[in-house]
Coordinates of C-alpha atoms in Angstrom, one line a residue:
Chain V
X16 CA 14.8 -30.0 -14.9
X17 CA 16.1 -29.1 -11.3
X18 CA 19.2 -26.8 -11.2
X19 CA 21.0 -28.1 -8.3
X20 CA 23.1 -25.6 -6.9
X21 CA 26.7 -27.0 -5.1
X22 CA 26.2 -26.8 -1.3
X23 CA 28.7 -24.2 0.0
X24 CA 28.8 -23.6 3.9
X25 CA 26.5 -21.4 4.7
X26 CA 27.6 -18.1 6.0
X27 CA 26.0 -14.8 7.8
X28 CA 24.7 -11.9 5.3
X29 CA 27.8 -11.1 3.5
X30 CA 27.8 -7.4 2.1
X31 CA 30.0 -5.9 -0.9
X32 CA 30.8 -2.8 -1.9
X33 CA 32.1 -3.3 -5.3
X34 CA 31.4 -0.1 -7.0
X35 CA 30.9 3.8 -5.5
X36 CA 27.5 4.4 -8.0
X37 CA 24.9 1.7 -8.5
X38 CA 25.4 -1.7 -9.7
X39 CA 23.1 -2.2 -13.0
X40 CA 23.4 -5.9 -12.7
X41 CA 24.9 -8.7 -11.6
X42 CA 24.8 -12.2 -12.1
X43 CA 27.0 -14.8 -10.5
X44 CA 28.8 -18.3 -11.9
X45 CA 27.7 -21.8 -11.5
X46 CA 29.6 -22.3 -8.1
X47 CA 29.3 -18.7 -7.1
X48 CA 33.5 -17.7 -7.6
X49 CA 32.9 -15.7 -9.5
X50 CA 30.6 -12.6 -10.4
X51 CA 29.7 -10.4 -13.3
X52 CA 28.7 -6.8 -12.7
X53 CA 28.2 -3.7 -14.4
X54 CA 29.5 -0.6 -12.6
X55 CA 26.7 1.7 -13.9
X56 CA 28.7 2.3 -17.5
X57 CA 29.1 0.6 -20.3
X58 CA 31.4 -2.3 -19.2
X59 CA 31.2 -5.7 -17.3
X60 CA 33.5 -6.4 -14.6
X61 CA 34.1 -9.9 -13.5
X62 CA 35.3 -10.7 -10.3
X63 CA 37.1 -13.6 -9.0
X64 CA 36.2 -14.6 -4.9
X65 CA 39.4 -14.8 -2.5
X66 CA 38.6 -15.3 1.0
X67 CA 36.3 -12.3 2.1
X68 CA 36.5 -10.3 -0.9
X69 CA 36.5 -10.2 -4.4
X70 CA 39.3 -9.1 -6.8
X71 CA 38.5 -7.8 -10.5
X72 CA 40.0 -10.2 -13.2
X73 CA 37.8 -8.8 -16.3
X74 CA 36.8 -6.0 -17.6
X75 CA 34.5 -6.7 -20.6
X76 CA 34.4 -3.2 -23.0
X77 CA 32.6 -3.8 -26.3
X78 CA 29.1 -2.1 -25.7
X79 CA 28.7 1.4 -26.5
X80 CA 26.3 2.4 -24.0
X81 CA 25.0 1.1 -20.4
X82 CA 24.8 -2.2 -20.3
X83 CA 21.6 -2.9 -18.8
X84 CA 21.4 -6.3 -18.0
X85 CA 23.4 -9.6 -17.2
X86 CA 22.9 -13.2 -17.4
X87 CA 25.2 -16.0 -16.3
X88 CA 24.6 -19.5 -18.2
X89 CA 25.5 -21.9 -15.2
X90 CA 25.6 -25.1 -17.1
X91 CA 27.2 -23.7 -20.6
X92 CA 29.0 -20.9 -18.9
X93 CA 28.3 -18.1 -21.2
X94 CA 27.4 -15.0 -20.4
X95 CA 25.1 -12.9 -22.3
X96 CA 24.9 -9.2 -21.8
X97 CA 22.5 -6.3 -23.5
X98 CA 22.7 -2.6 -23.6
X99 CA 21.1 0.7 -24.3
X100 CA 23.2 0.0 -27.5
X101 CA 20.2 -2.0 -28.6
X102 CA 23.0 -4.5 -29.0
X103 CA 23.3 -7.9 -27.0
X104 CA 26.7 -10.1 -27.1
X105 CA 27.2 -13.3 -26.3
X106 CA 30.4 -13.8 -24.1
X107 CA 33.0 -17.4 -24.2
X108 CA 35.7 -18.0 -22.1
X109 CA 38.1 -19.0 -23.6
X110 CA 40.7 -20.7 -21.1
X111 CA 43.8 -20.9 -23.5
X112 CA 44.4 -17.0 -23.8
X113 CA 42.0 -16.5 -20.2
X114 CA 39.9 -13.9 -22.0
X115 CA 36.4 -13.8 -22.5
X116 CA 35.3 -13.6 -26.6
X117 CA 32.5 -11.8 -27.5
X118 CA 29.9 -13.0 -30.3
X119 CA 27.3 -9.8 -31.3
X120 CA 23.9 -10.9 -31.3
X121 CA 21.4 -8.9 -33.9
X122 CA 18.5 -7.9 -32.3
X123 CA 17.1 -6.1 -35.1
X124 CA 15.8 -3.6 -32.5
X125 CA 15.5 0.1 -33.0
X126 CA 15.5 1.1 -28.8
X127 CA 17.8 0.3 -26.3
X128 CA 17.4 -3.4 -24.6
X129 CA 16.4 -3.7 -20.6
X130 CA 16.6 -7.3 -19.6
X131 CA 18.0 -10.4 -21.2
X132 CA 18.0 -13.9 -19.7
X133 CA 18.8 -17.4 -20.7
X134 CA 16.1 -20.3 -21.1
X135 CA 16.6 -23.1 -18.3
X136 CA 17.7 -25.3 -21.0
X137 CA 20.6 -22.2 -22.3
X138 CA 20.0 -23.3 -25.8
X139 CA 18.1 -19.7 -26.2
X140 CA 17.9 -16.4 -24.3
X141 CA 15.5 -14.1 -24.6
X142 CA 16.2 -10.0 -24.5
X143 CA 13.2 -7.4 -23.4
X144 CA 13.5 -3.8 -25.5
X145 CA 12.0 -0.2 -25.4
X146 CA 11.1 -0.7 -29.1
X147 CA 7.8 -2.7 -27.6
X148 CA 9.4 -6.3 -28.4
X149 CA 10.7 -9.3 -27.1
X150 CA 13.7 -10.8 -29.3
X151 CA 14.0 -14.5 -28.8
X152 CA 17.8 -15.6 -29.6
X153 CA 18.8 -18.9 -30.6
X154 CA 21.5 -20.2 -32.2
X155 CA 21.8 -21.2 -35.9
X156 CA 23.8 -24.1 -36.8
X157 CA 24.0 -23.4 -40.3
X158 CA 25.0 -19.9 -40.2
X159 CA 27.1 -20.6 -36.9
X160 CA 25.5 -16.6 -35.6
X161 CA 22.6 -16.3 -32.8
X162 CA 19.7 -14.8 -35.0
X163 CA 16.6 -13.5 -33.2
X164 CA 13.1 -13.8 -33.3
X165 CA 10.5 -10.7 -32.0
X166 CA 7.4 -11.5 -30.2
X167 CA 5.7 -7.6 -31.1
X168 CA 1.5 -8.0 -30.6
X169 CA 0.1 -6.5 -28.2
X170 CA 2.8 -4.8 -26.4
X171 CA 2.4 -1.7 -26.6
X172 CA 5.3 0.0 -24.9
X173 CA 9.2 -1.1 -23.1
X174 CA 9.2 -4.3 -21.7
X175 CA 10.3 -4.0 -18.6
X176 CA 11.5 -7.4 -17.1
X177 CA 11.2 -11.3 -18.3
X178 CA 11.4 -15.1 -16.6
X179 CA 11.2 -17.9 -18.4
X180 CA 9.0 -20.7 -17.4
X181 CA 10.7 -24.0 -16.4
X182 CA 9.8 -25.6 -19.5
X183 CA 11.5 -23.6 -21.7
X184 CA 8.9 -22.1 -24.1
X185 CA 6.7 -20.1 -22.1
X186 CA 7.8 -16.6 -21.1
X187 CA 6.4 -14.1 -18.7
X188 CA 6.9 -10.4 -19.5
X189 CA 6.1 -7.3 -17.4
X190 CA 5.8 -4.0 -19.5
X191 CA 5.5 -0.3 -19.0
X192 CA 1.4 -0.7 -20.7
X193 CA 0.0 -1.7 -17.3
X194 CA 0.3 -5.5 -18.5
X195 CA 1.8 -8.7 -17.5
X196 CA 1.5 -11.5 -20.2
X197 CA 2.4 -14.9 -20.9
X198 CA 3.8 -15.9 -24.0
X199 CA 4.7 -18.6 -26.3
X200 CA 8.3 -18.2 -27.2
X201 CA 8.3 -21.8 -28.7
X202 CA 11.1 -22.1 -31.7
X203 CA 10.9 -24.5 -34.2
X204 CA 14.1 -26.9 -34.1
X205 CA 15.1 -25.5 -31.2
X206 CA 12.5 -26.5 -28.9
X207 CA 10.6 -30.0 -28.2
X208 CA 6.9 -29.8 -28.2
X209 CA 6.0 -29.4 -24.4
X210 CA 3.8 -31.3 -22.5
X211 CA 0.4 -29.8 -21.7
X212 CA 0.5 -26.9 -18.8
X213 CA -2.2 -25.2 -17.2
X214 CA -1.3 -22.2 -19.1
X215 CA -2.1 -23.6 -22.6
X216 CA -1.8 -26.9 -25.1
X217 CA -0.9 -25.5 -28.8
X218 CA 1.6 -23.2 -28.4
X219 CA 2.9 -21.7 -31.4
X220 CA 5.6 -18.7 -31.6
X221 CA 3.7 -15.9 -30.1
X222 CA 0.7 -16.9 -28.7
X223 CA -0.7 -15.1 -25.3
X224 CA -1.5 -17.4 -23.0
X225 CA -2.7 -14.5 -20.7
X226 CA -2.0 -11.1 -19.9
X227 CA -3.1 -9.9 -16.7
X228 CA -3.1 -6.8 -15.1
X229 CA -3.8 -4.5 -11.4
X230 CA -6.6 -2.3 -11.2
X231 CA -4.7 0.6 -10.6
X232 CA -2.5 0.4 -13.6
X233 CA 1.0 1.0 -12.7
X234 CA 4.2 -0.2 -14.8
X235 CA 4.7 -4.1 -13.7
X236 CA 8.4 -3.9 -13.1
X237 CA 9.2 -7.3 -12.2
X238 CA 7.6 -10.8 -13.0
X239 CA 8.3 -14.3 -11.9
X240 CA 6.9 -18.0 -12.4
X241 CA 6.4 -19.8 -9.4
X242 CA 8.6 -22.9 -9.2
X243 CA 6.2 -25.1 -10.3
X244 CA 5.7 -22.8 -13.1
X245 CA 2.1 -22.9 -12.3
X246 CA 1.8 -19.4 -10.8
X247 CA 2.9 -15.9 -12.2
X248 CA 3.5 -13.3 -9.6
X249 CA 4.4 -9.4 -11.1
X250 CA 4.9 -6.5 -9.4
X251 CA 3.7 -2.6 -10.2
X252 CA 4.5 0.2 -9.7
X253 CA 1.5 0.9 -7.8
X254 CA 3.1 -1.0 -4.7
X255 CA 0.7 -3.5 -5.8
X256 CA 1.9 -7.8 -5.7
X257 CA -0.4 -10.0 -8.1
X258 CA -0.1 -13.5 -7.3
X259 CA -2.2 -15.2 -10.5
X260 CA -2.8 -19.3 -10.8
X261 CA -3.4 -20.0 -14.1
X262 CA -6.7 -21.1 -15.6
X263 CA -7.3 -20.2 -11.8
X264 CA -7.8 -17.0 -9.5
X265 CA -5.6 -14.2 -9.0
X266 CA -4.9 -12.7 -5.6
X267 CA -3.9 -8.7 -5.3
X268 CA -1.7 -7.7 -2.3
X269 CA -1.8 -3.9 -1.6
X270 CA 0.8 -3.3 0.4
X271 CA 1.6 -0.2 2.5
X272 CA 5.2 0.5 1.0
X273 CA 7.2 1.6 -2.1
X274 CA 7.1 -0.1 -5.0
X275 CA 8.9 -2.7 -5.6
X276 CA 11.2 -3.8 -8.3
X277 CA 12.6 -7.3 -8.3
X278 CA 10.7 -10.5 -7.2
X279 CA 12.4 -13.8 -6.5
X280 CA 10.0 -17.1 -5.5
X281 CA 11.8 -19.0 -3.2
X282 CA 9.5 -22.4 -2.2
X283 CA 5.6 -22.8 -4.3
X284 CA 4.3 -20.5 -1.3
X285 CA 7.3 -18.1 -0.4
X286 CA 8.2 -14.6 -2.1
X287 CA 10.4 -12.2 -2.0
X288 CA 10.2 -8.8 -3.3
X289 CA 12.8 -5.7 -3.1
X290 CA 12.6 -2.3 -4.8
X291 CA 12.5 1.6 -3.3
X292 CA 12.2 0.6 0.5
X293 CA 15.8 -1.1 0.3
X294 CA 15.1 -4.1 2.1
X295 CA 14.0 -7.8 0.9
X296 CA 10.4 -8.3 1.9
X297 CA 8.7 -11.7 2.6
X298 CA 5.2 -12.6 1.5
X299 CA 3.7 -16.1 2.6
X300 CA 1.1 -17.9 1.1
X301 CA -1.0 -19.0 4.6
X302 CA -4.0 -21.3 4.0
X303 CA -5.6 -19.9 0.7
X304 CA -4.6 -16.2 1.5
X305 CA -1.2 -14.8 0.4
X306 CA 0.1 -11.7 2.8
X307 CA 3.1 -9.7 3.8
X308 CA 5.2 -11.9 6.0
X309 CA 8.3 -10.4 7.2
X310 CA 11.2 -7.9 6.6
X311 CA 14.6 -10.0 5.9
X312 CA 16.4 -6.9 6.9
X313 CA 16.3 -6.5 10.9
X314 CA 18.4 -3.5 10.4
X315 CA 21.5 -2.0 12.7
X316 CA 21.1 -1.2 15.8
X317 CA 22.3 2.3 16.5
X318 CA 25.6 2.9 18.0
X319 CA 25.6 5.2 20.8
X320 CA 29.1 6.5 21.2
X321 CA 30.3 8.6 23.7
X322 CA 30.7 12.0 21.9
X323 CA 33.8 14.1 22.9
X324 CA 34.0 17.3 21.6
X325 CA 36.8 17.2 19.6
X326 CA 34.6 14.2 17.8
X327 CA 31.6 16.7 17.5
X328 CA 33.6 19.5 15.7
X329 CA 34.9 16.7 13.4
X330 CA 31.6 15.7 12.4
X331 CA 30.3 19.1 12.0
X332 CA 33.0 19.7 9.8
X333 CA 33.7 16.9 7.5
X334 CA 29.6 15.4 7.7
X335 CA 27.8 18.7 8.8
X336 CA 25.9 16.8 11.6
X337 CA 25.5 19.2 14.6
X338 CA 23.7 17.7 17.2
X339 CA 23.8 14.0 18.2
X340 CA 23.4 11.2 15.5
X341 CA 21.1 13.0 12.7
X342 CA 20.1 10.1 10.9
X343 CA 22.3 10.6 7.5
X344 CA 22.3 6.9 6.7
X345 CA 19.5 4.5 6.5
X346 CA 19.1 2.0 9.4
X347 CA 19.0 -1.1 6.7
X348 CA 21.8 -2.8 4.8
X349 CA 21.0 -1.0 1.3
X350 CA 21.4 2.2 1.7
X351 CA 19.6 2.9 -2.3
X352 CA 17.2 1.3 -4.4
X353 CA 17.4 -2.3 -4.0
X354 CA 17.1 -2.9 -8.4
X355 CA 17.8 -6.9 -8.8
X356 CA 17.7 -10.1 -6.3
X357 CA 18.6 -12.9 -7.7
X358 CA 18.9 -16.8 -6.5
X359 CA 22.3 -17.8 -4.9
X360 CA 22.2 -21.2 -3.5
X361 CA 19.5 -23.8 -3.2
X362 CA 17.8 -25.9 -5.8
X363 CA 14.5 -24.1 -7.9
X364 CA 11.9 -25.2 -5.2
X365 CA 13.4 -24.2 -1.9
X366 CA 15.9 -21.0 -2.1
X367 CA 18.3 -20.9 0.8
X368 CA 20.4 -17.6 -0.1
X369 CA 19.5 -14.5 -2.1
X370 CA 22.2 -11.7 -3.7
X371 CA 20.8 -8.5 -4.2
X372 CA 22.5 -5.2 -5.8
X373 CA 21.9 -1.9 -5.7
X374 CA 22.1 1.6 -6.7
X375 CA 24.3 2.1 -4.1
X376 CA 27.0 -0.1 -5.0
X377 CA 26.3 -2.9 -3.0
X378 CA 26.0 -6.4 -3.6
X379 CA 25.0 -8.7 -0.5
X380 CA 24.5 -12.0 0.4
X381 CA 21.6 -13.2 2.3
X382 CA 20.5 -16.1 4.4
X383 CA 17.1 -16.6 4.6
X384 CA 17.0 -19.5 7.0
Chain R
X10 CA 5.4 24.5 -49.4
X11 CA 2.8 21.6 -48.4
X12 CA 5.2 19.5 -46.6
X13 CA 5.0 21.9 -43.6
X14 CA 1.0 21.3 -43.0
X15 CA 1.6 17.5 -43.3
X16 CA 0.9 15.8 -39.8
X17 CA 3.8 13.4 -39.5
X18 CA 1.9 11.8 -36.5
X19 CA -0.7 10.4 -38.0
X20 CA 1.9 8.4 -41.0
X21 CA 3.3 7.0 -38.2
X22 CA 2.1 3.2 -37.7
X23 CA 3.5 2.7 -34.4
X24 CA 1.5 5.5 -32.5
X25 CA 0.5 4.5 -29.2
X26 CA -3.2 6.0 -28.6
X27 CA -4.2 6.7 -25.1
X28 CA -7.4 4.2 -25.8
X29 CA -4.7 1.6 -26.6
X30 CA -3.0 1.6 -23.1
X31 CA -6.2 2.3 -20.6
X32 CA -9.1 2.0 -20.9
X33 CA -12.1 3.2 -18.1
X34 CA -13.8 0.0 -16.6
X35 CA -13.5 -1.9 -20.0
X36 CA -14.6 0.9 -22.1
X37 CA -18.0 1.4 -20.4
X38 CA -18.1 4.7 -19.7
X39 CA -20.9 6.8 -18.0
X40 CA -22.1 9.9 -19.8
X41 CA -21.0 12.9 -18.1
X42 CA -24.8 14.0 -16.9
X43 CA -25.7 10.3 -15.6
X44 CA -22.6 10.8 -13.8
X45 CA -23.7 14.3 -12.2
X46 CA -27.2 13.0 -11.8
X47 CA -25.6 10.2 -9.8
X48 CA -23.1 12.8 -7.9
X49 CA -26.0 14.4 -7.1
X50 CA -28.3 12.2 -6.0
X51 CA -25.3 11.1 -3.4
X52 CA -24.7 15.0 -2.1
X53 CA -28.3 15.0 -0.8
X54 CA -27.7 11.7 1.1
X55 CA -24.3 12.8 2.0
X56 CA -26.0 15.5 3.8
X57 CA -28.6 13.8 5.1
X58 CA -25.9 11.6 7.3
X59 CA -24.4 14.9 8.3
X60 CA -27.3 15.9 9.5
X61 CA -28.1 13.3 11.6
X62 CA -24.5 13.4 13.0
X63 CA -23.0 10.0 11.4
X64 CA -19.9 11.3 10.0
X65 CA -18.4 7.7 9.0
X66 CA -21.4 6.5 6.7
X67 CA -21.4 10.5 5.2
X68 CA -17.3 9.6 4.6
X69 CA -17.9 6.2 3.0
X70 CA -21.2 7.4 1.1
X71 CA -18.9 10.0 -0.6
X72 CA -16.2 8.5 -1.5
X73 CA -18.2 5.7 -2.6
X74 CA -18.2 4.9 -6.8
X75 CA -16.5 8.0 -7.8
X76 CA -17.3 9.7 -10.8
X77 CA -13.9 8.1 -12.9
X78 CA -14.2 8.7 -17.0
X79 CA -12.2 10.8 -19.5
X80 CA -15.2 13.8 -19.6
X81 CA -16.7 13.8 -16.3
X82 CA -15.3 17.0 -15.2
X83 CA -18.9 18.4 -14.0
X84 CA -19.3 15.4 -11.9
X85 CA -16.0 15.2 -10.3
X86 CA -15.6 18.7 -8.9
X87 CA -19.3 18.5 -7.6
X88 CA -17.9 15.2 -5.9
X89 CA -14.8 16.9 -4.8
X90 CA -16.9 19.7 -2.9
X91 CA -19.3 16.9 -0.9
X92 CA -16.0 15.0 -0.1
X93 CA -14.4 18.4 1.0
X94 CA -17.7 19.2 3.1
X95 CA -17.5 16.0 5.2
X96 CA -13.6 16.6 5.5
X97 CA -14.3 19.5 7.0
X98 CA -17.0 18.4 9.2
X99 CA -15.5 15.6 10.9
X100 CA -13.5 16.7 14.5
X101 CA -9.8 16.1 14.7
X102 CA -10.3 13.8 17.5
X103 CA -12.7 11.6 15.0
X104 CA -10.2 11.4 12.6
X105 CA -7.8 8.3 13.4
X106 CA -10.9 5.9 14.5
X107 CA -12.4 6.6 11.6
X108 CA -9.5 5.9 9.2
X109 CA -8.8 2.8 11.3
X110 CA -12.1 1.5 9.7
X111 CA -11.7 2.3 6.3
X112 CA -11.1 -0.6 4.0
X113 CA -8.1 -0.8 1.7
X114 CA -10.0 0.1 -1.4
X115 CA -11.7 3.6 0.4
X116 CA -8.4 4.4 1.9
X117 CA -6.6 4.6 -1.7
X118 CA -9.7 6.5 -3.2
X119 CA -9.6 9.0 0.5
X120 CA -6.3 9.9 -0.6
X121 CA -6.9 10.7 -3.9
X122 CA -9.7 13.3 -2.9
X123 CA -7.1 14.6 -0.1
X124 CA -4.6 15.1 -2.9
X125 CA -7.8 16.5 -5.3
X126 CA -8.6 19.3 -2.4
X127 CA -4.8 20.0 -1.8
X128 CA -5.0 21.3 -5.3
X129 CA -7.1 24.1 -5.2
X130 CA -5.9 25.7 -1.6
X131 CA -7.8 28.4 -3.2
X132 CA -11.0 26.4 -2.5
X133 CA -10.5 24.2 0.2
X134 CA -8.9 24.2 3.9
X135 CA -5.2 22.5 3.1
X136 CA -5.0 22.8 7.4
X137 CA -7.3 20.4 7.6
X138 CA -6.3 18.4 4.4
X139 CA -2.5 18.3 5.8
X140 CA -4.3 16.8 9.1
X141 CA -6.0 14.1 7.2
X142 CA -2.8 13.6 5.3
X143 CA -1.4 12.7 8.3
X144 CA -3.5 10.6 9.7
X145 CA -4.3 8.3 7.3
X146 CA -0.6 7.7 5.9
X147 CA -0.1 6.5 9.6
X148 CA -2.5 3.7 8.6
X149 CA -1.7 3.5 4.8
X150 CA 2.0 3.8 4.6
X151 CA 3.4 5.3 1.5
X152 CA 2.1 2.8 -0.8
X153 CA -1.1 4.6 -0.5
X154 CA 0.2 7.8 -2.1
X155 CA 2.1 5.7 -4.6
X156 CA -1.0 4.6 -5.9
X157 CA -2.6 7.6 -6.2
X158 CA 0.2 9.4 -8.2
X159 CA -0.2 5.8 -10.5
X160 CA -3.6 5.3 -10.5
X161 CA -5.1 7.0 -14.3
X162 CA -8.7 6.9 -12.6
X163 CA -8.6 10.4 -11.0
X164 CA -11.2 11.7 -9.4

């Protein structure tokens, strides 16, 4: 089922600084007006796109604790949100009073919940814990509540990040035990039996239809399914990229920078990754051989102003730079951690724009093309 | 008062075991004396390369099939010392060339023993380790390092 995204004109990197700490979070609307964030505490802030900027029309408050992660439904428009908590609610707009109503979900889990995200088809959403579980979410007709599922064997500690396959019953999981699997999350009345895929036929609740992992056994941080759904790629935290084809071979990149914490596939032989180095990274997919492409970022170039004295004393008092330009910020967009990237316009199998957030508060807008 | 000799650990179904999570080269392990005897047997060629005066082949003989496992102490200090030896041997000049050679897999395990020798300044020349340092994160980049602090073979 191809997502198309609306076409909106395209436009340079757009950068936001919506919060002073780090974004947890963020996921945008169907048509991209509007976007959901967490400012690093236990509250979502939505905000509504005017011209250039964006103004704050929500502020959703019922978790306890830091919400860690957001997902925006684009066809259903809900939006589901977990926390450390260990609680996950399901969020309705409704347009008569212009609020947004939230429905708890019960996990049934005893840690604090890292990643949620809806299935392609929205009719289920699946939320990663620290209590070494996955808990499938679906909603009950007859009791009109979202009960959960767990899928528990054989993880063996948090689970770190999810992405569902495109037809809705596999799921991909990257955990802090060195593993990347593949599981069943198939829900009786729920889902339709799925055709046949290279990564299994009978596929009952919880099966493994493979777990992989890197030699050098780091946590996988991030994991995503090609957009065929034929290939898995996860990242670890041993700066290590694992491209695997399933019932197929799997190809290791070792790459030469920090680990990295979010990958996005953008077209069957594109990637992108982000994490510590704060900048989106390509990796292409040339002949048989997958390798490190290019650096979306190409960074500022350095202003060279002319420096009076009276400027010179001014920065030595209010920065505490003496000589020159001492380099006190970083010569790329990010200046932190680059934690989530996420698609923002162009259909499943040919990404034209990414978003990405930030521990430093930014959210920005890139063109790839 | 039995209650306070009762191991509360051990009721506890969801334990995580370090066996559970890693495992060394799919639980074949080599007994700590093969491992020596192996060590050992690859000091004396080690030193035989020396000798002779090819460094590169005495590097990549030594830090070749290192000595991983949960009780190979013995076997990885006795590593650690030939690795040191041909550290130490090689001239600063030698240093980049040689690094530029290295393949991906003997550049992570290089680093580990750099890290291994910076350890014990006691022991080894950290100088000449810092040197190395340098040299080969030029080449490796800092995902190199990452993998050593990640990696749960040590050598």
């Amino acid at each position: 089922m191809k997502k198309m995204l609306l076409s909106l004109k395209m436009s340079p990197t757009e950068i936001h600084q919506l919060n002073l700490g780090p974004i947890t979070a963020h996921a945008f609307n169907k048509d991209r007006s509007q976007v959901a964030i967490c400012p690093n505490n236990n509250e979502v802030h939505v905000y509504q796109k005017s011209g250039k900027g964006w103004n704050l029309i929500h502020a959703l408050a019922e978790h306890d604790k830091l919400v860690t992660s957001i997902d925006w439904a684009p066809e259903s428009n809900q939006l589901v949100t977990c926390s450390q908590d260990r609680n996950a609610y399901v969020w309705t707009f409704d347009s008569v009073t212009n609020k947004w109503k939230p429905t708890l979900v019960l996990l049934r889990i005893n840690r604090a919940a890292t990643f949620v995200r809806w299935s392609p088809n929205e009719n289920k959403f699946a939320v990663a814990s620290g209590a070494r579980c996955i808990a499938i979410c679906y909603f009950d007709e007859e009791n009109d509540w979202w009960t959960s599922k767990h899928l528990k064997k054989p993880i063996r500690s948090t689970v770190l990040s999810l992405d569902w396959h495109p037809n809705n019953v596999l799921l991909a999981a990257g955990c802090a035990d060195f593993k990347a699997r593949v599981f069943s999350a198939f829900v009786k009345g729920v889902d339709q039996k799925p055709p046949p895929t290279p990564w299994g036929d009978k596929l009952p609740f919880n099966t493994i239809c493979g777990e992989f992992s890197n030699d050098s056994s780091g946590w996988i941080h991030s994991v995503s399914f090609s957009p065929s759904g034929d290939a898995l790629a996860f990242s670890g935290h041993d700066s290590q990229i694992c491209i695997v084809y399933a019932g197929g071979e799997t190809q290791n990149i070792r790459t030469s920078s920090l680990p990295y914490l979010s990958l996005l596939w953008i077209t069957e032989e594109k990637l992108i990754a982000a994490g510590h180095d704060c900048v989106p990274v390509l990796f292409e997919k040339q002949g048989q051989q997958w390798r490190f492409s290019k650096v979306i970022d190409v960074g500022k170039k350095k202003v060279v102003t002319e420096a009076t004295v009276f400027n010179r004393f001014q920065d030595w008092d209010s920065k505490g730079i003496r000589e020159g330009s001492k380099e006190i910020e970083l010569n790329t967009i990010h200046q932190n951690t680059i934690t989530s990237i996420r698609p923002y316009q162009g259909s499943r199998h040919d990404i034209s724009n990414i978003s990405s957030s930030g521990i430093d508060g930014k959210l920005v807008v890139w063109d790839l093309k | 008062m039995s209650y306070r000799s009762t191991d509360v650990d051990i009721l506890d179904e969801d334990q995580l075991f370090q066996k559970d999570l890693f495992t060394f080269a799919g639980g074949l392990e080599l007994e700590p004396d093969v491992a020596l005897k192996n060590v050992q047997a690859k000091g004396v060629d080690v030193r035989n390369f020396l000798t002779r005066g090819n460094t590169e082949k005495a590097l990549t003989t030594a830090i070749e099939n290192p000595p991983y496992g949960s009780n190979t102490t013995d076997a990885k200090d006795q590593n650690t010392k030939i690795v040191m030896e041909v550290l130490n041997s090689i001239k600063a000049t030698d240093i980049p060339s040689i690094v530029k050679n290295l393949t991906l897999e003997q550049q992570d395990v290089l680093m580990k023993y750099i890290y291994r020798g910076m350890a014990s300044p006691e022991l080894y020349n950290s100088a000449v380790l810092l040197n190395w340092h340098e040299k080969l994160t030029e080449v490796a980049g800092v995902g190199c390092i990452v993998r050593v602090t990640t990696d749960r073979r040590t050598v």
